[in-house]
Coordinates of C-alpha atoms in Angstrom, one line a residue:
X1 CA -37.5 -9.8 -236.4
X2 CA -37.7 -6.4 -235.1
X3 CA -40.2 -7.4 -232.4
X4 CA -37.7 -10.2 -231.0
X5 CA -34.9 -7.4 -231.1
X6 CA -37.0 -5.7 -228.8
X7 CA -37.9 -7.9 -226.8
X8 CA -34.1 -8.4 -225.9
X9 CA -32.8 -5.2 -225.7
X10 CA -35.9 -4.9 -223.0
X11 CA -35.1 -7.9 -221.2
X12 CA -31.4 -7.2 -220.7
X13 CA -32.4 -3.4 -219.6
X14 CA -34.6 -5.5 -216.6
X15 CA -32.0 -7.6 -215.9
X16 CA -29.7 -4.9 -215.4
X17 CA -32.5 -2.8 -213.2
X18 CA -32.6 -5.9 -210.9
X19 CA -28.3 -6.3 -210.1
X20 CA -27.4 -3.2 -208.6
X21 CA -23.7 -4.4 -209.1
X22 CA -23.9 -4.0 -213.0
X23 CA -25.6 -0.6 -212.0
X24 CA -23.3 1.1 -210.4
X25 CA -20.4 0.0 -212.5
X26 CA -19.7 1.1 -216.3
X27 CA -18.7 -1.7 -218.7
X28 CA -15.3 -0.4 -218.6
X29 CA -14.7 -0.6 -215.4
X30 CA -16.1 -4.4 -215.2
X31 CA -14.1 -5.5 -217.6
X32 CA -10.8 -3.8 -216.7
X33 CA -11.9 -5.1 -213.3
X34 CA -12.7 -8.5 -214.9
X35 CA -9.3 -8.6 -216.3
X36 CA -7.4 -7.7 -213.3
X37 CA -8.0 -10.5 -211.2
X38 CA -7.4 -14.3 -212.8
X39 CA -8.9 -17.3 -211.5
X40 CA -5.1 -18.1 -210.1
X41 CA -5.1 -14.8 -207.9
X42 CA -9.1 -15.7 -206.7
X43 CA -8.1 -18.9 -205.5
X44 CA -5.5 -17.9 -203.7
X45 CA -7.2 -14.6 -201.7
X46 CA -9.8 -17.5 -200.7
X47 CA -7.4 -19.8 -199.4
X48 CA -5.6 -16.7 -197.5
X49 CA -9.1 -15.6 -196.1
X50 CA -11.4 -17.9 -195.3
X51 CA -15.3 -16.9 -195.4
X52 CA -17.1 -17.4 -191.7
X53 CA -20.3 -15.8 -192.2
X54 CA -22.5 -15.0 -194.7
X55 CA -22.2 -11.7 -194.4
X56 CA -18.2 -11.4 -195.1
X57 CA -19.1 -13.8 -198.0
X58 CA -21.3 -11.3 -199.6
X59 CA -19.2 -8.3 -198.9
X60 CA -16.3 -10.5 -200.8
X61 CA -18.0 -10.7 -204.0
X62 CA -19.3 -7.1 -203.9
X63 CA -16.8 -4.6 -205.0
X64 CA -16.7 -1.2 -202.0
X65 CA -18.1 1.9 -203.4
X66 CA -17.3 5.3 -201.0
X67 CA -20.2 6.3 -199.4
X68 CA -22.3 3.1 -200.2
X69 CA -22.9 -0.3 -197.9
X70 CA -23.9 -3.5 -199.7
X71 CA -26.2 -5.7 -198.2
X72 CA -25.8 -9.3 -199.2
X73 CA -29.1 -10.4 -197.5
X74 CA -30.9 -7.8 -200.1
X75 CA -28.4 -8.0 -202.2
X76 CA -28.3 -4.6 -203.3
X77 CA -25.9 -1.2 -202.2
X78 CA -27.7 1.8 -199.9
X79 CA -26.0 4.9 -199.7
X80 CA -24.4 5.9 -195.9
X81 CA -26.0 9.0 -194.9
X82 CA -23.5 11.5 -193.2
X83 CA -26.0 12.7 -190.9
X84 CA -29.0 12.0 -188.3
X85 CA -30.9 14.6 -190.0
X86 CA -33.1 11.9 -191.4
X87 CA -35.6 9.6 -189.7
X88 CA -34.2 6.3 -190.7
X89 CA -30.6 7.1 -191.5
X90 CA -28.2 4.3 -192.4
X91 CA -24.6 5.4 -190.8
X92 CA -21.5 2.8 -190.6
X93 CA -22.0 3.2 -186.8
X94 CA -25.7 1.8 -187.1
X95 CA -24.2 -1.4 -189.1
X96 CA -21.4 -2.0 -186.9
X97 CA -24.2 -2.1 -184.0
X98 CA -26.7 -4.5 -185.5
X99 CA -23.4 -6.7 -186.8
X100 CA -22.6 -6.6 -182.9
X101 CA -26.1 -7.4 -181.7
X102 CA -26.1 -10.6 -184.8
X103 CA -22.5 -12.0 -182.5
X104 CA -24.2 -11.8 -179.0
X105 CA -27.6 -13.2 -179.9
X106 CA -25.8 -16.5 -181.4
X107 CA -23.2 -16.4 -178.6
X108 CA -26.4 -16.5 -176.7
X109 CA -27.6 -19.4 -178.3
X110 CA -24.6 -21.1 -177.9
X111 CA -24.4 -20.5 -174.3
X112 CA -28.3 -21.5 -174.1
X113 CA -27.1 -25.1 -175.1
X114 CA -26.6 -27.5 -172.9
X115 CA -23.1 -29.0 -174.5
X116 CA -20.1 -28.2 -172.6
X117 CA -17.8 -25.5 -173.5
X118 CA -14.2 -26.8 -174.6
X119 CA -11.2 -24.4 -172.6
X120 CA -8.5 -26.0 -173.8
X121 CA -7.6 -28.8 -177.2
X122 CA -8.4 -32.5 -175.8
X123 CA -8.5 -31.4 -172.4
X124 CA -11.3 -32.8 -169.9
X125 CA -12.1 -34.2 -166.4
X126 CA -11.3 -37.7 -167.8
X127 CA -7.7 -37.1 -169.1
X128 CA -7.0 -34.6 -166.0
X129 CA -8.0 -37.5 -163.5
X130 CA -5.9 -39.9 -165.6
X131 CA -2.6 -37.5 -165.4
X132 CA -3.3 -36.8 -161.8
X133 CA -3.1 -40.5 -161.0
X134 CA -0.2 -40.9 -163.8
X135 CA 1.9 -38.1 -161.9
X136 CA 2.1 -35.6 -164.5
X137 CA 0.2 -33.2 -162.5
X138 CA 1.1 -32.2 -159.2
X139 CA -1.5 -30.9 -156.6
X140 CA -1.4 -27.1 -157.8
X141 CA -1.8 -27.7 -161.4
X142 CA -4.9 -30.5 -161.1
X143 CA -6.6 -27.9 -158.9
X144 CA -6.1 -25.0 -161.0
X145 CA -7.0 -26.9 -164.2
X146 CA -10.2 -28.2 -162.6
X147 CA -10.8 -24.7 -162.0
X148 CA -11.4 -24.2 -165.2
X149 CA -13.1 -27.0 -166.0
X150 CA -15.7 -26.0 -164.3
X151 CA -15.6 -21.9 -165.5
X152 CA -15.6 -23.6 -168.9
X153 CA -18.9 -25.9 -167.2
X154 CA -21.0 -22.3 -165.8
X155 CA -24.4 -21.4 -166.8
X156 CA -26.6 -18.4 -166.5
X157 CA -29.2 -18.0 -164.1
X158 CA -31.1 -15.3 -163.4
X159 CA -31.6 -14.2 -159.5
X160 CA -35.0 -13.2 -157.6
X161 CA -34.1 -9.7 -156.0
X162 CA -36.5 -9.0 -152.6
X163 CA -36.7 -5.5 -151.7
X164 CA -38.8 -3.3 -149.7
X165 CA -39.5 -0.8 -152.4
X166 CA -40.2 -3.2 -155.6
X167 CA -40.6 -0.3 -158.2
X168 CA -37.0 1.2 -157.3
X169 CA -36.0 -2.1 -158.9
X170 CA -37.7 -1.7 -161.7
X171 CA -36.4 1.7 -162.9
X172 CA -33.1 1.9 -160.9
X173 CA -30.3 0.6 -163.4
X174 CA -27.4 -1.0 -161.5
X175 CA -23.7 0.5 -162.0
X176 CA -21.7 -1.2 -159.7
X177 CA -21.9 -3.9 -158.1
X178 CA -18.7 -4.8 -155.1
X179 CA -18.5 -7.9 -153.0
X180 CA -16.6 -7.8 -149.1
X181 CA -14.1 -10.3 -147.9
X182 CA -16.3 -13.5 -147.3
X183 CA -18.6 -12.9 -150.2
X184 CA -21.5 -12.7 -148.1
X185 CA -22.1 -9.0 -149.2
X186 CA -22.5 -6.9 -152.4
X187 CA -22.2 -3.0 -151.9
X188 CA -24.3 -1.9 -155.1
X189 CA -24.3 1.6 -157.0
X190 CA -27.7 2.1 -159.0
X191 CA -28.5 5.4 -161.2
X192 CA -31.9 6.6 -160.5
X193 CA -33.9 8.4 -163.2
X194 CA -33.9 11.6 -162.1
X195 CA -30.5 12.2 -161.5
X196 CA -27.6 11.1 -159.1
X197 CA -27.2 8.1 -157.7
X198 CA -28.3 5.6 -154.6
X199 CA -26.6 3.0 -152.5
X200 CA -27.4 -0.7 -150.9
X201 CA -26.0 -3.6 -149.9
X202 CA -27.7 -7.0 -151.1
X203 CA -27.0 -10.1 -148.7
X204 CA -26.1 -13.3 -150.6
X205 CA -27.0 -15.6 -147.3
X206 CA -30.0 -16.6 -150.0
X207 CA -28.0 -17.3 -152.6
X208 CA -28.6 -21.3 -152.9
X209 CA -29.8 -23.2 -155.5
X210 CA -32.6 -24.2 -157.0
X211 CA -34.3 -20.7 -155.4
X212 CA -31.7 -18.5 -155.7
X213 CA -33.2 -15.0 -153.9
X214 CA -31.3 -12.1 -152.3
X215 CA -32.6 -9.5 -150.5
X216 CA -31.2 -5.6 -151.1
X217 CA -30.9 -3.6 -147.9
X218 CA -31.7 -0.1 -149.2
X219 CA -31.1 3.3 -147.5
X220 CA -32.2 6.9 -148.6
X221 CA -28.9 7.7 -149.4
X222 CA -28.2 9.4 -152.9
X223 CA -25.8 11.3 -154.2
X224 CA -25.5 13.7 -156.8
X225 CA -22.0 13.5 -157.4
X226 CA -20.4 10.9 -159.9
X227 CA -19.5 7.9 -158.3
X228 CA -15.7 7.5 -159.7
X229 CA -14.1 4.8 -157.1
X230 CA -15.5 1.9 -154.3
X231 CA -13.8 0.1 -152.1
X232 CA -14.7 -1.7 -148.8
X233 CA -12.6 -0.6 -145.5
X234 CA -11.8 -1.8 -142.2
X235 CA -12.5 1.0 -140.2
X236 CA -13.9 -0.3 -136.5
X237 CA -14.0 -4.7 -137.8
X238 CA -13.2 -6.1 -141.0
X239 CA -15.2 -4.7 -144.1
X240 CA -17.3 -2.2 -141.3
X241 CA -17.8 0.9 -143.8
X242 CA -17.7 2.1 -147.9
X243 CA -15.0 4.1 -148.9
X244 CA -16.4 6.4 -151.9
X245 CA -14.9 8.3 -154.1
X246 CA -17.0 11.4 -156.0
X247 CA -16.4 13.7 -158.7
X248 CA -18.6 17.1 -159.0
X249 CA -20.9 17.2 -161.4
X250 CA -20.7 19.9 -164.4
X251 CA -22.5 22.7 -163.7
X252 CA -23.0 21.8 -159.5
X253 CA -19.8 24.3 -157.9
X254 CA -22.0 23.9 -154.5
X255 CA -21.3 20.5 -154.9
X256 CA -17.4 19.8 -154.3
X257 CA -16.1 16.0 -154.8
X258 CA -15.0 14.3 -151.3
X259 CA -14.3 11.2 -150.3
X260 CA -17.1 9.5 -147.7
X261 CA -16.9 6.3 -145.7
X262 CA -20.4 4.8 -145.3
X263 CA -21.1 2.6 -142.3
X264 CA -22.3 -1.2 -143.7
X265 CA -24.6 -0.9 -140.8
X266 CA -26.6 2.0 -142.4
X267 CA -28.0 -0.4 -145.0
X268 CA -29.4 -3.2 -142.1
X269 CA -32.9 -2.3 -141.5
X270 CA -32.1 -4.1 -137.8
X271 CA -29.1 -3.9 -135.6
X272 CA -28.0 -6.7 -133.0
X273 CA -28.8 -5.7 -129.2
X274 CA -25.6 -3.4 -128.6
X275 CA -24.4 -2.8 -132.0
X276 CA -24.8 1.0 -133.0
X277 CA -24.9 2.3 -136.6
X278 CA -21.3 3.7 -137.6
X279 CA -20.4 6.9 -138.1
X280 CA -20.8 8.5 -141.4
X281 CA -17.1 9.9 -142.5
X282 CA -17.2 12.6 -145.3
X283 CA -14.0 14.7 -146.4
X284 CA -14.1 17.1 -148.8
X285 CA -11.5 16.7 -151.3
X286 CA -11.9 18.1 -155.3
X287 CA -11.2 16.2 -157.8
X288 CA -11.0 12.7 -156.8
X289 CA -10.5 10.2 -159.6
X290 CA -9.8 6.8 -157.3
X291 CA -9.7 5.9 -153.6
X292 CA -7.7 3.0 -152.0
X293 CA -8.3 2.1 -148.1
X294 CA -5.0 0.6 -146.5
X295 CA -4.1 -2.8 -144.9
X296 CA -0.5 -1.9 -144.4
X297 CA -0.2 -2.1 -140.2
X298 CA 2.4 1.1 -141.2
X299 CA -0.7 3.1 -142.7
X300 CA -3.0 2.0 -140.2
X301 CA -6.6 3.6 -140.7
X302 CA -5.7 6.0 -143.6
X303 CA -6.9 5.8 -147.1
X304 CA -5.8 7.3 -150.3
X305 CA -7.0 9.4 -152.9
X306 CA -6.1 9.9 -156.5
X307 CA -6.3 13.5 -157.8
X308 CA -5.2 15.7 -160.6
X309 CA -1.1 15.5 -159.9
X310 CA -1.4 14.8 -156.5
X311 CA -2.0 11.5 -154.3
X312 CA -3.5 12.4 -151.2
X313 CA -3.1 10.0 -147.9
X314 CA -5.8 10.7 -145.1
X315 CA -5.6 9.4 -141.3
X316 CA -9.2 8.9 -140.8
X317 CA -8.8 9.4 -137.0
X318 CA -6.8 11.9 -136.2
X319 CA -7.4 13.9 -139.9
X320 CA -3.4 14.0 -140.4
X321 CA -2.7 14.1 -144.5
X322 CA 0.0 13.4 -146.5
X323 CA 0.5 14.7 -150.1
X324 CA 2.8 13.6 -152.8
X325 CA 3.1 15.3 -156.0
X326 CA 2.7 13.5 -159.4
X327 CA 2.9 14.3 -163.5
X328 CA -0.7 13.4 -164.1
X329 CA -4.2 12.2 -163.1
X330 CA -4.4 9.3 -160.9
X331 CA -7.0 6.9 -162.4
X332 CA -6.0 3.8 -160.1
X333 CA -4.9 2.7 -156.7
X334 CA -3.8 0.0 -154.1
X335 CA -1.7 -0.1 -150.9
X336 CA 1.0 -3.6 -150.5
X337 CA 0.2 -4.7 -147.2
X338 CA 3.8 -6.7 -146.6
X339 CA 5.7 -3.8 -148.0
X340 CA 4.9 -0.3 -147.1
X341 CA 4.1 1.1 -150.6
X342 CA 1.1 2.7 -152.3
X343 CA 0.8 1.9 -156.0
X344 CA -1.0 4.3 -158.3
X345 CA -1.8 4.2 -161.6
X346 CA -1.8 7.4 -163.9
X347 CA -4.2 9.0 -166.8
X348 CA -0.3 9.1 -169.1
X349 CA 0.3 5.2 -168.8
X350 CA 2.9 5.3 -165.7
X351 CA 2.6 3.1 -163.0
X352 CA 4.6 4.1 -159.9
X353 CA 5.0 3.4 -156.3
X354 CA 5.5 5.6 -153.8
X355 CA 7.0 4.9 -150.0
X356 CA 4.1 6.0 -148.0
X357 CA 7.4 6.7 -144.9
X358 CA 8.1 9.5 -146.8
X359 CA 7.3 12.8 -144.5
X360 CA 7.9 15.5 -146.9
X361 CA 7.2 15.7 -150.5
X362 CA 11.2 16.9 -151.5
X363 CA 12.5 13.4 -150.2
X364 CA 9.7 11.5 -151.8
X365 CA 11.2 9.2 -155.1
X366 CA 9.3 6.7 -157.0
X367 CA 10.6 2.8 -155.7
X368 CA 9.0 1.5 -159.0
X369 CA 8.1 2.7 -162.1
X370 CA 6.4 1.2 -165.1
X371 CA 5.0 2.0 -168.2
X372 CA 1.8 1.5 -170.4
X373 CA 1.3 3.2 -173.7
X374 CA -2.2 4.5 -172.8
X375 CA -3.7 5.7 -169.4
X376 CA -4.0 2.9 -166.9
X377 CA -7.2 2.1 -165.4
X378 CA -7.2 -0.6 -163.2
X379 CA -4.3 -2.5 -161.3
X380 CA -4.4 -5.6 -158.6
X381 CA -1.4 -6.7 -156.5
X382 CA -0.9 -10.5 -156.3
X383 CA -0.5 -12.4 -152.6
X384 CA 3.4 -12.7 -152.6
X385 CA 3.2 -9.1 -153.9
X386 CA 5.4 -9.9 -156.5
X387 CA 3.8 -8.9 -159.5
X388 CA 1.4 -6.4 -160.6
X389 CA -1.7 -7.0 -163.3
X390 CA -3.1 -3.8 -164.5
X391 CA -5.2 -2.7 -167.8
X392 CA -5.4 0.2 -169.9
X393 CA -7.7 2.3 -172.1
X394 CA -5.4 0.4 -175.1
X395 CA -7.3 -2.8 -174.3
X396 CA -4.0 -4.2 -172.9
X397 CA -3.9 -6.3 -169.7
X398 CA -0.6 -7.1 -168.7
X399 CA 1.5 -9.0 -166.3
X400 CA 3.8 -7.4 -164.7
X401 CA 7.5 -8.5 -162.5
X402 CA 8.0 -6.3 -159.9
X403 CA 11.2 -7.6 -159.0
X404 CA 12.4 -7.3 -162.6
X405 CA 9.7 -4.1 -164.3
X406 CA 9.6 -6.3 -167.0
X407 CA 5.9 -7.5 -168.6
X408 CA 6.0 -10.8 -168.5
X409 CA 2.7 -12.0 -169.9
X410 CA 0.0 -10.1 -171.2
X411 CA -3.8 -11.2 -171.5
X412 CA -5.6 -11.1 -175.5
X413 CA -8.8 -10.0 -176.2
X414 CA -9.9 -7.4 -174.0
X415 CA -12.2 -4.1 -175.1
X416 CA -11.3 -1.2 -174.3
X417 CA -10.8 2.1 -175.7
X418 CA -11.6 5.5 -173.2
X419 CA -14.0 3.4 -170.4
X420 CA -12.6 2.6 -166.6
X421 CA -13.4 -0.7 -166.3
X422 CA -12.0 -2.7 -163.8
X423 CA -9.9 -6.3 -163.2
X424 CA -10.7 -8.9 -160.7
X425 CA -7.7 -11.1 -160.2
X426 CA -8.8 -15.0 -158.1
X427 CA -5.5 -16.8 -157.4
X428 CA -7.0 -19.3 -155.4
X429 CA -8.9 -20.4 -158.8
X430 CA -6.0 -18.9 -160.8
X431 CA -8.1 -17.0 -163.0
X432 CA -8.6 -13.5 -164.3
X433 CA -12.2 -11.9 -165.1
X434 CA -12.4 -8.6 -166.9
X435 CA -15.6 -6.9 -168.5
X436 CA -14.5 -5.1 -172.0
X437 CA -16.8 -2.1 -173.6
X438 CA -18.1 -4.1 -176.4
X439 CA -19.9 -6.1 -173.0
X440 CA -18.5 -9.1 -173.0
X441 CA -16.8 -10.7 -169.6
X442 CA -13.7 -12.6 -170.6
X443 CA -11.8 -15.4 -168.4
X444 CA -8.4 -16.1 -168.4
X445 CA -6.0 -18.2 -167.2
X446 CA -3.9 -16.2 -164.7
X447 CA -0.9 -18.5 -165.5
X448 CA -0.7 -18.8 -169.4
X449 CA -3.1 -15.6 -170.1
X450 CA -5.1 -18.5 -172.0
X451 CA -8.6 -17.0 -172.7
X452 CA -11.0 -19.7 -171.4
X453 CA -14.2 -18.5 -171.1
X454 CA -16.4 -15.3 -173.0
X455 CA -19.6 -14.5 -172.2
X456 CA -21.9 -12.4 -173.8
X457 CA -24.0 -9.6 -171.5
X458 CA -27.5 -11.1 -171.6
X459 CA -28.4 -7.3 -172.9
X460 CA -28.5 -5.7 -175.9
X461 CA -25.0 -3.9 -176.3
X462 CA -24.6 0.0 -175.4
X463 CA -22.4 2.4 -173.7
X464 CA -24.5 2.3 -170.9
X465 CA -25.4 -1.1 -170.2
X466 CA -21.5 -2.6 -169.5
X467 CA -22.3 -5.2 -167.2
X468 CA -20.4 -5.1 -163.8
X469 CA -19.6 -8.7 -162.1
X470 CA -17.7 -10.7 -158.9
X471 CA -16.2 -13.6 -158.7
X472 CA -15.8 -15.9 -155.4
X473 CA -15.3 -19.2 -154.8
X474 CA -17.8 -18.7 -151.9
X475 CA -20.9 -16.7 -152.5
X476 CA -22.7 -16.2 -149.3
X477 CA -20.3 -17.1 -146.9
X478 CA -17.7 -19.7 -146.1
X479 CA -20.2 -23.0 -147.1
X480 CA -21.7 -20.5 -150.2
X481 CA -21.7 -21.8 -153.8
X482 CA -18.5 -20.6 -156.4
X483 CA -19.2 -18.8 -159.3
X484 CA -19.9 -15.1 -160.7
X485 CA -21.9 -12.7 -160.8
X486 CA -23.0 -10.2 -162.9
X487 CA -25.2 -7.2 -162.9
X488 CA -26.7 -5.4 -166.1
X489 CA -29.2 -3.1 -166.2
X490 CA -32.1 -3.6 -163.5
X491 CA -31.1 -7.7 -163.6
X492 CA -28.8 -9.4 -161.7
X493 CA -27.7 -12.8 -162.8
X494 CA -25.6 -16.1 -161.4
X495 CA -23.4 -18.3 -163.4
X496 CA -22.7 -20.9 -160.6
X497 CA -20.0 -23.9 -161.1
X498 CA -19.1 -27.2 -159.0

């Protein structure tokens, strides 16, 4: 009898070895907690929160301890170290990333299929052909809702990158990637591994399927300044030079920011009988944050630069500037080209335009002023130049009436929380693409901010691989192929649609 009494006092001392649960409660505490909660109240927080993975499941059923993480795959708790100061710590940060990396590999997977992605509830080609010849859809409408039918259609591809210098490719991680006008261009920024950064332009006249190859026009041009702003501007033809924007580095005082406009025609290892390389523009100018070239006829060959309170506007030909003081940073801009205004958005959430008529800075007033809650990163003017979309560090994207300075609709779902990440805006498709932190690119509908499309970054996810994309209905020139594409780390892939 004794022996038996032993034998299950020692088996219910293994049991309770082998649940950590029972361990690192007392009995009080499981049955007070035991008592608190009725089968009534259980049923109900299931029915209020439903279970979509197995790992939310487990956490569920596991009660949170301060300073411990339970792991329902081992079933077990591990303590969350405070520090690095071990070789295999476990911080909240580390389980948050390899949660993150679990989402994009199935997204992945998903993608990977060959089932078509659903962008709207019981909406396809069929019933969209059906309403078109019905009459509930006018010409506008089927276009922009076969639009995105076919972003909803897009799959990934990777693209064969020709260069004359096939290790630069290898180690040089791409940070930027711009296209011109007619899509037949990409101004690239890569960061090189010693330091700085290097331009080129990659040509998208190869960029047909089933092949699929480019080929990057390099130049030895790098820079060790930070490269905050790019645009393309029409200095001598349309899209003829690179306006850059560049921050000094900490630490380089020989090194002043300034503003440069590269020639396109430095990055073509040939030029046409007649056709000489531009000139290389650079003007030295502290503390740029953004840079804006102008289409406005009334700011004819002047661009603009965003500094700490002040907005600078430069005649590129005869060096006149004109200066107009402001509250805070400048982190965005863009010139209207029907009205003569230069929007600018600022590090304390204020957007504002200024009339670029005004001589002297006493008369200048703010024509229109809006606010975010957080500073404003990005902003694109629509066509009729009637509304405004611009993002902040909030993760807000937001529609904006110019007429009224009222939001009217604002996009869900973007990630964002200190990063300048910009907004590409495609009315003729009426959609709106936008690469968050966490590094997915996210569609939208322009019209009814529905989100249609999100794709995960073909990468594992870090600060430093965010991928950087372009959208065109006309990739490689007037006849090219629609689609987007996107550039992450030394890769550079396609996502073509018809």
């Amino acid at each position: 009898m004794h022996k038996s009494g032993w034998k299950s006092r020692r088996h219910g001392r293994r049991s309770q070895r082998q649940n950590p649960r029972l361990r690192q409660h007392s009995p009080n505490e499981r049955c007070n907690s035991g008592a608190e909660q009725s089968p009534q109240d259980s049923d109900h927080d299931d029915e209020e929160v439903p279970s979509t993975s197995s790992s939310s499941a487990g956490s569920s059923s596991a009660p949170d301890l301060p300073g411990y993480y339970f792991d329902p795959e081992k079933n077990r708790y591990f303590r969350l170290l405070p520090g690095h100061n071990n070789c295999n710590p476990l911080t909240r940060e580390g389980i948050e990333q390899k949660a993150m990396e679990l989402k994009r590999l199935q997204l992945l997977e998903e993608e990977d299929r060959p089932t078509k992605k659903i962008t709207r509830m019981g909406f396809n080609a069929t019933s969209l052909l059906q309403k078109s010849k019905l009459g509930f859809l006018n010409a506008t409408s089927y276009c922009r809702l076969a639009h995105e039918l076919r972003v909803s259609c897009m799959q990934r591809k990777k693209v064969q990158i020709h260069s004359s210098d096939p290790s630069a490719l290898a180690s040089d991680r791409f940070n930027l990637i711009m296209a011109d006008t007619n899509s037949d261009r990409l101004f690239t920024v890569n960061d090189v591994k010693v330091g700085g950064s290097k331009y080129g332009i990659i040509s998208l006249r190869g960029l047909k399927p089933p092949t699929l190859r480019v080929h990057m026009h390099e130049n030895l041009y790098f820079t060790n300044r930070k490269v905050n702003s790019v645009c393309w501007a029409s200095l001598n033809h349309q899209d003829s030079h690179i306006l850059v924007s560049r921050l000094c580095l900490m630490g380089i005082a020989e090194t002043p920011g300034c503003a440069t406009l590269l020639p396109a025609s430095l990055f073509v290892n040939s030029h046409p009988a007649g056709d000489r390389p531009g000139m290389l523009c650079s003007f030295r100018i502290p503390g740029a944050w953004s840079c804006a070239w102008s289409s406005n006829i009334q700011a004819n060959n002047c661009f603009s630069t965003g500094l700490s309170r002040w907005v600078l506007v430069t005649n590129v030909v005869t060096g006149h500037r004109l200066s107009f003081g402001t509250s805070s940073d400048v982190l965005a801009q863009q010139f209207a080209v029907m009205t003569p205004l230069l929007f600018n958005g600022c590090r304390s959430g204020e957007i504002f335009a200024i009339d670029i008529r005004c001589r002297n800075q006493s008369n200048n007033s703010k024509a229109i002023s809006l606010f975010h809650d957080k500073s404003v990163t990005s902003m694109k003017i629509l066509q009729e130049e009637q509304c405004l979309v611009a993002s902040d560090m909030a993760g807000k994207i937001k529609l904006w009436d110019l007429r009224t300075t009222k939001c009217v609709t604002q996009y869900e779902g973007h990630v964002n929380e200190y990063a300048r990440l910009p907004l590409h805006v495609h009315e003729e498709e009426g959609i709106l693409v936008a690469v968050g932190q966490d590094c997915y690119t996210r569609i939208w509908s322009l019209r009814d901010a529905h989100l249609l499309r999100t794709i995960p970054s073909p990468h594992p996810t870090s600060r430093t691989n965010i991928p950087s994309v372009a959208f065109s209905s006309r990739f490689g020139g007037v006849r090219g192929a629609p689609g987007l594409l996107m550039a992450v780390q030394q890769d550079l892939y396609y996502f073509p649609y018809s």
